[in-house]
XYZ file of C-alpha atoms in Angstrom:
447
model
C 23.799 14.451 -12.675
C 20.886 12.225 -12.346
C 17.636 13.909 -10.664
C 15.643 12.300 -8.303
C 12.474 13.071 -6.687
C 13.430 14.121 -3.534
C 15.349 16.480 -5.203
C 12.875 18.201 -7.371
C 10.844 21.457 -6.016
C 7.272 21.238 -5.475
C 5.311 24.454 -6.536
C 1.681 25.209 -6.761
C -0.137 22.091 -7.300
C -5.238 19.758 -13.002
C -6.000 19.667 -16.259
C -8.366 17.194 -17.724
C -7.973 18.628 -21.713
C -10.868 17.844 -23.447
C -9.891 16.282 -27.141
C -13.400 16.298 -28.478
C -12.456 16.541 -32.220
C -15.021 16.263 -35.059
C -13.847 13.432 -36.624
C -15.590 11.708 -39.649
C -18.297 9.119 -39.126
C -17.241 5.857 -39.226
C -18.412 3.331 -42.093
C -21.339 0.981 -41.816
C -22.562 1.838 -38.451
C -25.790 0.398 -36.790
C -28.797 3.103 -35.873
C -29.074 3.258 -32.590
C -33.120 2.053 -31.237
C -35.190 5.275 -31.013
C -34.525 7.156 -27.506
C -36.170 5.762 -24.820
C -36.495 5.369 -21.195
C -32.413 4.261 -19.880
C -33.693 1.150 -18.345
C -30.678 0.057 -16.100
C -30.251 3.002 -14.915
C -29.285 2.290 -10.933
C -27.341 3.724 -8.144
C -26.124 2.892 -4.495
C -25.316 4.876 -1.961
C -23.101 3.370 0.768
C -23.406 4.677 4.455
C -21.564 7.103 5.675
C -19.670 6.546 8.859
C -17.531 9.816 8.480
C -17.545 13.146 10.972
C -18.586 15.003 8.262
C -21.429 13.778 5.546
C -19.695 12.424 2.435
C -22.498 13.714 -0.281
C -25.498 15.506 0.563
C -28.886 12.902 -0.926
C -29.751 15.850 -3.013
C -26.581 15.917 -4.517
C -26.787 12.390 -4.983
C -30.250 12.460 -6.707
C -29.345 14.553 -9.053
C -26.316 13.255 -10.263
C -28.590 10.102 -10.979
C -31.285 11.879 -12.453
C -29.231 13.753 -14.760
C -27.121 10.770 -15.920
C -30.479 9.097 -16.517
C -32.127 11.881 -18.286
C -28.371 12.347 -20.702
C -28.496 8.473 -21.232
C -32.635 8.290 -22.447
C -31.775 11.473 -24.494
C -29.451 9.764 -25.952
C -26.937 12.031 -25.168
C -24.454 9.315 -25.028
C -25.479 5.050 -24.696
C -24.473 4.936 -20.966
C -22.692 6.565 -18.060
C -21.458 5.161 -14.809
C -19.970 7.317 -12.640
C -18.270 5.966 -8.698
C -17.895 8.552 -6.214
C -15.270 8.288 -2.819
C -14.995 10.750 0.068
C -11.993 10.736 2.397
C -11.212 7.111 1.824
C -14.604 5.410 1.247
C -16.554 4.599 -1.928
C -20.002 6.171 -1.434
C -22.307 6.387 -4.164
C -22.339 4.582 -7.386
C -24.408 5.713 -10.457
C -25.519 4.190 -13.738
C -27.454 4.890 -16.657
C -28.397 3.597 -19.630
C -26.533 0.889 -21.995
C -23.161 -0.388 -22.558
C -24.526 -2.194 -25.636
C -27.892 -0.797 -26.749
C -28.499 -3.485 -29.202
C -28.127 -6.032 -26.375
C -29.600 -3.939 -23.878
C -26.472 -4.193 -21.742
C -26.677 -1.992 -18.556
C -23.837 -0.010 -18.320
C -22.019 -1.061 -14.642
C -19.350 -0.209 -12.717
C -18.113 -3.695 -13.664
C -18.252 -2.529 -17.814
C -14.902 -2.656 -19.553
C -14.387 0.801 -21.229
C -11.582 2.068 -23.554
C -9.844 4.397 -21.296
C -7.676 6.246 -23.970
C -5.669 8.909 -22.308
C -6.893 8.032 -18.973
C -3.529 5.419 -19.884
C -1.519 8.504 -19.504
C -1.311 9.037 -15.461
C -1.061 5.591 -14.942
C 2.437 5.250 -17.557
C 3.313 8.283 -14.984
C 3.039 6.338 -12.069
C 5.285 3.115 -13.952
C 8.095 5.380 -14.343
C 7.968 6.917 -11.450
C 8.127 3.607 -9.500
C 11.323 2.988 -11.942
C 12.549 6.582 -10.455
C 12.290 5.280 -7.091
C 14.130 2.326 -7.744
C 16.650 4.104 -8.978
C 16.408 2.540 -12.423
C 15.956 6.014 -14.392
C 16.399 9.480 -13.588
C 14.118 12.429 -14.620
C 17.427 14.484 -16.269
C 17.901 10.945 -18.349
C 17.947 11.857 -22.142
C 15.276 9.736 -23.089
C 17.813 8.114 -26.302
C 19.773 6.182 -23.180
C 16.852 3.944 -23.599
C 15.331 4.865 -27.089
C 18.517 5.371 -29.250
C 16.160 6.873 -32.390
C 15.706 9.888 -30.358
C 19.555 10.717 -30.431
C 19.336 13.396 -33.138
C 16.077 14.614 -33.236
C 15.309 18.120 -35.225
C 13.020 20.817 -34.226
C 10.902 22.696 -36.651
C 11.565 26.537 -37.301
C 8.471 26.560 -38.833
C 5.375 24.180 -38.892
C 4.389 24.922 -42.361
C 6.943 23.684 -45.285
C 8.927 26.171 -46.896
C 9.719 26.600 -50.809
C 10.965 23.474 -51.147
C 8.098 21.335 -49.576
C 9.867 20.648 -46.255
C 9.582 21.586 -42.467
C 12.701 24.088 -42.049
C 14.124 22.434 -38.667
C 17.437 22.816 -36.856
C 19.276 20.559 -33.929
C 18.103 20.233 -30.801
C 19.344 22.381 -27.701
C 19.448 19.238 -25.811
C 18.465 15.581 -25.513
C 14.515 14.990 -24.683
C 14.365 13.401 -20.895
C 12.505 11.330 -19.199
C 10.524 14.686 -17.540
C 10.058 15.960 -20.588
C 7.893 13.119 -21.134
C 6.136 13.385 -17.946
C 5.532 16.642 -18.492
C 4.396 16.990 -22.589
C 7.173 19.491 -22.918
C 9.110 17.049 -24.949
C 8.367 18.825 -28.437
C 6.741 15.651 -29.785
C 3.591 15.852 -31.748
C 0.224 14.191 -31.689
C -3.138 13.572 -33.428
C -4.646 16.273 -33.309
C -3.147 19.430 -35.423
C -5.718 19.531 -38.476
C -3.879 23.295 -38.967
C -0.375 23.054 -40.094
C 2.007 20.969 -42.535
C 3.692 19.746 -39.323
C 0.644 18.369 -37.736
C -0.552 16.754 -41.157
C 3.325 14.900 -40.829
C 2.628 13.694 -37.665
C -1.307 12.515 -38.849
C -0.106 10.832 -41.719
C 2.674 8.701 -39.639
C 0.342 7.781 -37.241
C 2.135 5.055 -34.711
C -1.257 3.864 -33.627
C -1.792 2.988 -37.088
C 1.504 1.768 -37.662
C 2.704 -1.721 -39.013
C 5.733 -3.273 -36.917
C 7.408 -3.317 -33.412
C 7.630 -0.677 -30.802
C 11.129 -0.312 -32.045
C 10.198 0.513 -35.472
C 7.184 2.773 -34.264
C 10.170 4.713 -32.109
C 11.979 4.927 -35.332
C 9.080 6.685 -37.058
C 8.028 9.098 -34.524
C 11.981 10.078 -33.910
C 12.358 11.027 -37.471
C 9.660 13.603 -37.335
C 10.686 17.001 -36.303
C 9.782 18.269 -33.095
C 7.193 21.076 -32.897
C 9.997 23.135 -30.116
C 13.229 22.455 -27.793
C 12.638 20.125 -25.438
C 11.434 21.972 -22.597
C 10.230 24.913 -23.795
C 6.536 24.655 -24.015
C 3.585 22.159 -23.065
C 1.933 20.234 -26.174
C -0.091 17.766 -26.064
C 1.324 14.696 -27.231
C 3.077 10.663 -28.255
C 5.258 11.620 -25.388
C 3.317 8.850 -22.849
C 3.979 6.088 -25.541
C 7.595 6.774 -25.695
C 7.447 6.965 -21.944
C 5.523 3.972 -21.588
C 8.459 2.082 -24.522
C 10.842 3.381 -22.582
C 9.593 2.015 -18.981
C 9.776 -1.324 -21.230
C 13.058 -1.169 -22.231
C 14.498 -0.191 -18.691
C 12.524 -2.561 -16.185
C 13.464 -5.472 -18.915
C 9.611 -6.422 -19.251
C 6.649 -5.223 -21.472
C 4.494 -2.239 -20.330
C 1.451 -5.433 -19.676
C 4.149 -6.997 -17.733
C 5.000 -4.771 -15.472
C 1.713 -2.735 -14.950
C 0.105 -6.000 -14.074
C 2.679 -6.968 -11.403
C 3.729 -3.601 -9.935
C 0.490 -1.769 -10.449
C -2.855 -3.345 -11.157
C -2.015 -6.519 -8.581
C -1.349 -4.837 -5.908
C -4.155 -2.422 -6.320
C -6.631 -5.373 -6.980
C -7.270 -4.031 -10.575
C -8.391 -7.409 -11.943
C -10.089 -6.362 -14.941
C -7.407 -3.309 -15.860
C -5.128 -4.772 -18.952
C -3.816 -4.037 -21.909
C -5.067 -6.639 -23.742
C -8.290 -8.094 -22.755
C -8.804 -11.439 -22.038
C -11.475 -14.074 -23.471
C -13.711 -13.954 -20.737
C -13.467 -10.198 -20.659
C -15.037 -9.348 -24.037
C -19.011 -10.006 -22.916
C -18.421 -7.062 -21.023
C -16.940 -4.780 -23.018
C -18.976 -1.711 -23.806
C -19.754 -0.934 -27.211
C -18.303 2.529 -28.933
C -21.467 5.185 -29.869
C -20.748 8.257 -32.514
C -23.106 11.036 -33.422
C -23.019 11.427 -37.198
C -24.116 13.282 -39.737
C -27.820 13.492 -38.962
C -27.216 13.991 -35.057
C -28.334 10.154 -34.166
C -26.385 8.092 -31.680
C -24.694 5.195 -34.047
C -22.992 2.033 -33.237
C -19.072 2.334 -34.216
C -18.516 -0.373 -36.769
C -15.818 -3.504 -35.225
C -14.005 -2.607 -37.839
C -13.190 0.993 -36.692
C -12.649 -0.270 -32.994
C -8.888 -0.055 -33.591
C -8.240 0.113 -29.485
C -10.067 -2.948 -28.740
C -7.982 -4.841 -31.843
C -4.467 -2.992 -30.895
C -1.109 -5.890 -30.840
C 1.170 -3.523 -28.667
C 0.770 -1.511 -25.472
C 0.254 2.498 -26.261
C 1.261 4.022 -22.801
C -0.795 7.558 -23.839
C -3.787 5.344 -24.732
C -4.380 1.986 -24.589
C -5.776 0.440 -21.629
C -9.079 -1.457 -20.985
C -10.609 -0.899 -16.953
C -13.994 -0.422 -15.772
C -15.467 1.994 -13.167
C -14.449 -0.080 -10.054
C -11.115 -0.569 -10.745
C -10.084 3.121 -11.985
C -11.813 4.262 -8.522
C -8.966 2.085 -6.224
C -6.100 4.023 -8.615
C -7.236 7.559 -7.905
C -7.721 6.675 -4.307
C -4.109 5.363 -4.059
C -3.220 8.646 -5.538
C -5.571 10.583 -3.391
C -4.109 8.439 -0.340
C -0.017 9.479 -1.464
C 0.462 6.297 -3.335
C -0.715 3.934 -0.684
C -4.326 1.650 -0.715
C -4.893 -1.138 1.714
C -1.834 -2.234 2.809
C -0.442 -1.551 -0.888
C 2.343 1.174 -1.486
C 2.804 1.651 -4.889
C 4.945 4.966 -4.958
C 6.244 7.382 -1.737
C 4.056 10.325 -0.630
C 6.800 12.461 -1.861
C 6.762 10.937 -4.859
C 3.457 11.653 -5.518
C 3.417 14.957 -4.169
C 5.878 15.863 -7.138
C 3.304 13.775 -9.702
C 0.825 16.259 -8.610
C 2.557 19.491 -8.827
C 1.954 22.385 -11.566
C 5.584 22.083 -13.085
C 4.214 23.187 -15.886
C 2.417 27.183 -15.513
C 1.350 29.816 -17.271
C 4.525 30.689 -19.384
C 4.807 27.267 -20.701
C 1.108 26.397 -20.975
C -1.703 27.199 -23.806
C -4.026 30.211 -22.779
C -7.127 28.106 -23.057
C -6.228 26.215 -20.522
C -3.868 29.322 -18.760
C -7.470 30.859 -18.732
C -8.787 28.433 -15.857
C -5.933 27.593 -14.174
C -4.967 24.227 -15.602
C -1.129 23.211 -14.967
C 0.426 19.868 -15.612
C 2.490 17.748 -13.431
C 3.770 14.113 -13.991
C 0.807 12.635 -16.032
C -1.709 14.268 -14.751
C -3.641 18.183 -14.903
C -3.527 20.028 -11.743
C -4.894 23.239 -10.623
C -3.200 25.883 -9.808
C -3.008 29.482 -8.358
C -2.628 30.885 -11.810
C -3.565 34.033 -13.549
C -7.450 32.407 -14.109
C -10.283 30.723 -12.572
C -11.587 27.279 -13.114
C -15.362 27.294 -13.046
C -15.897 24.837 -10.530
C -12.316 22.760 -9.429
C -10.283 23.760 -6.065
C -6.817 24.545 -6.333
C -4.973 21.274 -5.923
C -7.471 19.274 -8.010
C -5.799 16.880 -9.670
C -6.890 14.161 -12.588
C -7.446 13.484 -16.293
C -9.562 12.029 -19.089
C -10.007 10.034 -21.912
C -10.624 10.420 -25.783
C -13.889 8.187 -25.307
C -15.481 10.553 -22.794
C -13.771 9.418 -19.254
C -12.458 11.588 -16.727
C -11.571 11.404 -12.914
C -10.357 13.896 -10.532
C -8.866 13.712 -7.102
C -9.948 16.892 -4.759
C -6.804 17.014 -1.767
C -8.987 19.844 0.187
C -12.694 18.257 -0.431
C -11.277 14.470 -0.037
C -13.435 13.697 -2.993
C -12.256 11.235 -5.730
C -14.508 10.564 -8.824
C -14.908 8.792 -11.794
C -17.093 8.756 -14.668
C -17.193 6.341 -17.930
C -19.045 6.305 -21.177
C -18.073 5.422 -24.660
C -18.195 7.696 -27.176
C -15.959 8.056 -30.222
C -15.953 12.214 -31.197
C -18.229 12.241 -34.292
C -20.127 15.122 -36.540
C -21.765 16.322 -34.011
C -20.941 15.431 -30.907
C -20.023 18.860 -29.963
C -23.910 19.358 -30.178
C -24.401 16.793 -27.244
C -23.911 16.591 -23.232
C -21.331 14.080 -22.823
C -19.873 13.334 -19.246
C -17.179 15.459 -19.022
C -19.606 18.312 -19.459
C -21.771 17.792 -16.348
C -19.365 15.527 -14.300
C -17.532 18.468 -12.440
C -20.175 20.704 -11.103
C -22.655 17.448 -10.215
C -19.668 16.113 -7.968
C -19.511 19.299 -6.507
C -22.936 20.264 -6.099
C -23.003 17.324 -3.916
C -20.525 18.058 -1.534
C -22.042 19.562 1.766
C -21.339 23.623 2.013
C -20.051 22.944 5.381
C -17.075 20.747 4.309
């Protein structure tokens, strides 16, 4: 039986999980010019021509003020956040540098490495394939991808006597919403704590010489960390998803993003791969090392901005203004000016908790934090998130991105900056960290 959409049930409807990992410092990098004023540092409020007010001025201020105090401290080079209310873009904020060497303002018009902010928008390409009746969610996932035809799954993430993962067959084929949903078993990047994790580290596909093909073949051969379906885990599966949109549409993820995605939205500057007269703007990656200073991220170590093959999970280029007109299509049920991208249903489902308590991790079980169809979602759960509404939906990125779409505010946000997990970044006050409650804080009590 092939699932479809229409077909699937819609429960409780975010979960923007935070990957800040202290990672070593990266070779050769360039001291950052003692902290000073963040010259550049601008914002614009549009009017508001709504019943209700959009964003109190308070609010407002001190989203700017705190973005500019973060961005002199240091805290991170530059921030640029774009905020929309019920349809309308009303307030744009920046702060400090995209290249503090250059002194480069950081705009709304700054490339940024989006990272996992790649993730929802993979979602959305397979969904559109859904629609057309191309795939199916209950597709095994080896109909497109034939390495994952006989994939194992660990009894045990540390090796046994004999130096190996202890695995046994899988229950069932991976599908296409186990990939939507990071249920599929797969590993990722980020388990420094077992001899499974270290497996998956040490065959990084990022890092990876050859085709998609051959990248597939790798990751296939590794054992899964459960059966498909079992539990959430954060995870390759938006690459394979991303391959596998690839393989079925007959075009390359760039391809077909481009044309059925980023066109119609009038994402001009949203790619893959960036284009010649795209690199003056790219921002420049910052790291706090060692000694606690902001440093430049050698070009060396910019693996994203060098990458030869589309990662779906992570490896897009956009910039503030074009990431804004993606969450509003969301926020609109798939729709922006004239543009349908995906049904209302359809995104309905993509923003539905299919994934709860009994399948998710208790840090994130703790405030409510669900997953749907590439994106986090809050739900009525057994916690409390400290400042989202149920319903929130949204994600972020490794570099320290985020947006959120708020169904019963009407709020849609996004911030950027560019910061690459060092020593001691944990010590600092990235975006993530203040983005939330200054969106809120700046939404009138009375709406």
């Amino acid at each position: 039986m092939r699932i479809r959409l229409s077909h699937c049930r819609i429960g409780a409807s975010l979960g923007a999980l935070s990957l800040l990992l202290a990672l070593g410092a990266c070779d050769g990098p360039a001291s950052s010019p003692t902290p000073g004023p963040a010259a550049g540092s601008t914002s614009q409020t549009a009017p508001a021509s709504l019943p209700t007010p959009g964003f109190t001025q308070a609010g407002l201020t001190q989203l700017d003020s705190r973005l500019a105090e973060l961005a002199s401290a240091r805290q991170r080079a530059g921030y640029v956040a774009v905020l929309a209310r019920n349809g309308e873009i009303l307030h744009t904020a920046s702060a400090g540098y995209a290249d503090l060497e250059a002194q480069r303002p950081m705009t709304a018009d700054t490339l940024v490495r989006i990272a996992s902010m790649t993730k929802p928008v993979t979602a959305v390409a397979a969904l559109m394939l859904i629609e057309d009746g191309v795939i199916a969610l209950d597709d095994p996932v080896s109909d497109y991808i034939p390495a994952f035809a006989n994939v194992r799954v660990a009894t045990s993430v540390q090796r046994d006597e004999s130096y190996e993962i202890p695995t046994t067959e899988a229950d069932r084929p991976i599908t296409v919403e186990d990939l939507l949903t990071h249920t599929s078993g797969l590993g990722y990047l980020f388990d420094y704590q077992s001899n499974l994790g270290a497996l998956y580290i040490g065959n990084d596909i990022y890092a990876a010489e050859g085709d998609m093909d051959s990248r597939m073949e790798t990751l296939a051969g590794l054992p899964l960390y459960f059966q498909p379906g079992s539990a959430w885990f954060y995870s390759y599966a938006s690459d394979v998803l991303g391959h596998l949109v690839a393989v079925a549409s007959g075009e390359s993820l760039e391809d077909f993003t481009q044309a059925r995605i980023f066109q119609p939205l009038g994402m001009e500057d949203t790619t893959f791969f960036l284009r010649e007269d795209q690199h003056d703007r790219l921002a420049a990656v910052y790291t706090h090392g060692e000694d606690g200073m902001l440093t430049r991220v050698s070009s060396a170590d910019d693996a994203v901005s060098v990458a030869a093959f589309e990662a779906g999970g992570a490896g897009l280029f956009s910039t503030a203004n074009d990431y804004i007109r993606f969450a509003q299509m969301l926020a609109n049920g798939g729709t922006l000016e004239g543009a349908r991208l995906l049904s209302a249903d359809t995104v309905a489902a993509m923003r539905t908790a299919h994934v709860q308590a009994d399948r998710m991790p208790d840090r994130m079980d703790s405030m409510d934090l669900g997953y749907g169809y590439g994106v986090g979602v809050i739900y009525d759960g057994p916690g409390a998130h400290p400042v989202r509404a149920q319903g929130d939906f949204g994600w972020s990125g490794y570099f320290d991105t985020e947006f959120f779409v708020s169904p019963s505010t009407g709020v849609v946000a996004v911030i950027m900056s560019q910061e690459q997990p060092g020593p001691t970044t944990p010590d600092t006050i990235g975006a993530r960290a203040v983005f939330d409650q200054l969106v809120y804080g700046a939404v009138p009590s009375e709406s």
